[in-house]
Amino acid sequence: MRITKYTHACVRLEHAGRVLVIDPGTWSEPAALTGADAVLVTHEHADHVDVLRLAGLGVPVHAPAESDVPGLEVVPVSSGAEFLAAGFRVRAVGGRHAPIYGGQPACANLGYVIDEALYHPGDALHVPDQPIDTLLVPVHGSWMKMAEAIDFVKAIAPRRAFAIHDAQLNDRGLGSVNGWLAEETDTDYRYLRPGESV
C-alpha cells in the first residue's frame, strides 16, 4: 500500500490501481483527490471535509451516520461497520470527537482501520481492539496535548507511525513534536511532509 500524506489530516492510499482518500479538508491540496475511487471522512469539521470539492467529485463519500455535512451526499457509517471502499477493507471504530476546549459541542467522529493494518483516528484518540501496523497519529489540536499523542502511540504500539493533524504547527513546533514522538515511543516514527509518500 502506498501512503501519501497531504496537508493536515489528509492521506491518500493507493494499491493495485485503486485510490482511497481519507479526510480531504479545506486545508489539503486538490491533488490528493486526483483519480480517487472513494473517500472516507472521519467527521464534519472543515479541516477534514471540503464539501464543495467532494460534492463534484462523483465518488462515494463515507462519513459518520450522525454527521451534519450540508450540501454533500454521504454513505452513512456507524461504529463497528465493516465495508469495502475503493476495494480496501474498512472497519469503523470509535464514535465521538475528542472533547474540545471551552465545552464546544462534540460531534460524531469515526476512526478507520484499513485492510487490518493502517489506522486513521480522525480527531479522537480511540484505541481499537486489534493490532495496528501503521498508525496515523494526530500531533496537534485544540482538543489534545503532546503527552496524549505519545500515550496514544504507546497504547497502540504500532510498527510504524506518521504524523497527521499538523497544519497549525510551524517548523519549530514540528521539530519539537517529531523529537518527542521519536524519543518517547518504541515505534518507527517518521514525519511525512505534504506530498511525500512511503
Steps between C-alpha positions, in 0.01 A plus 500: 500500500640841401427773757521867401458769764334827405457814708348451844302176539464401134654169395483324162528121481579319176511127427450295184378803306243599763500834686341571838528847655439571869402844634557733203420824678511863396869522595610204288617514141249424219755257352426259784170418328632447146375161384335421835260203499353569846539734797478445876411794725560461873281795605327816384759771575622694194866412558395137431231539233495744209132487407526696173787294367340168599150588375627513144733202520245232411637222723360344820572711810466301823440701820360445851124441490453773763705761315348821367656581162254723307545493124670162489338162442677244716488127562413486873732291715462387863764384746572131453397500134719309256486581130700535180606842372698513175573131555661561841352321802389761754387464862355805677592542866447753776204732492556851642737788437744563785379769744568849365613794711225712648230236501423537132260232382668177400404340171509146370851381407592165358847359467566265209711183502601423142583146386556395863825697495474882484303715746382861452325614822373841385470739797491241776743275680289184495710184537359222279479145631738355243868522408592796278805496274489863382357780715417848376542695823344844557770729638328834563155643560285702740381165633834341592844535654834342410494253789172360367651442156795316654272288721278425198795361304615299803150357555471383140866395464507505120800390294513850350325835544462816292381842615167648391296799622805724485410800282495751785861429599796697365836331433621558855184343642526205262861449606392479862209263429715276282773489763260401778334225297829360374658498847207390715333229292625154414398519135642599165374860506545719195367838391373523142483846342194575281532305175756255639429125467611172651 
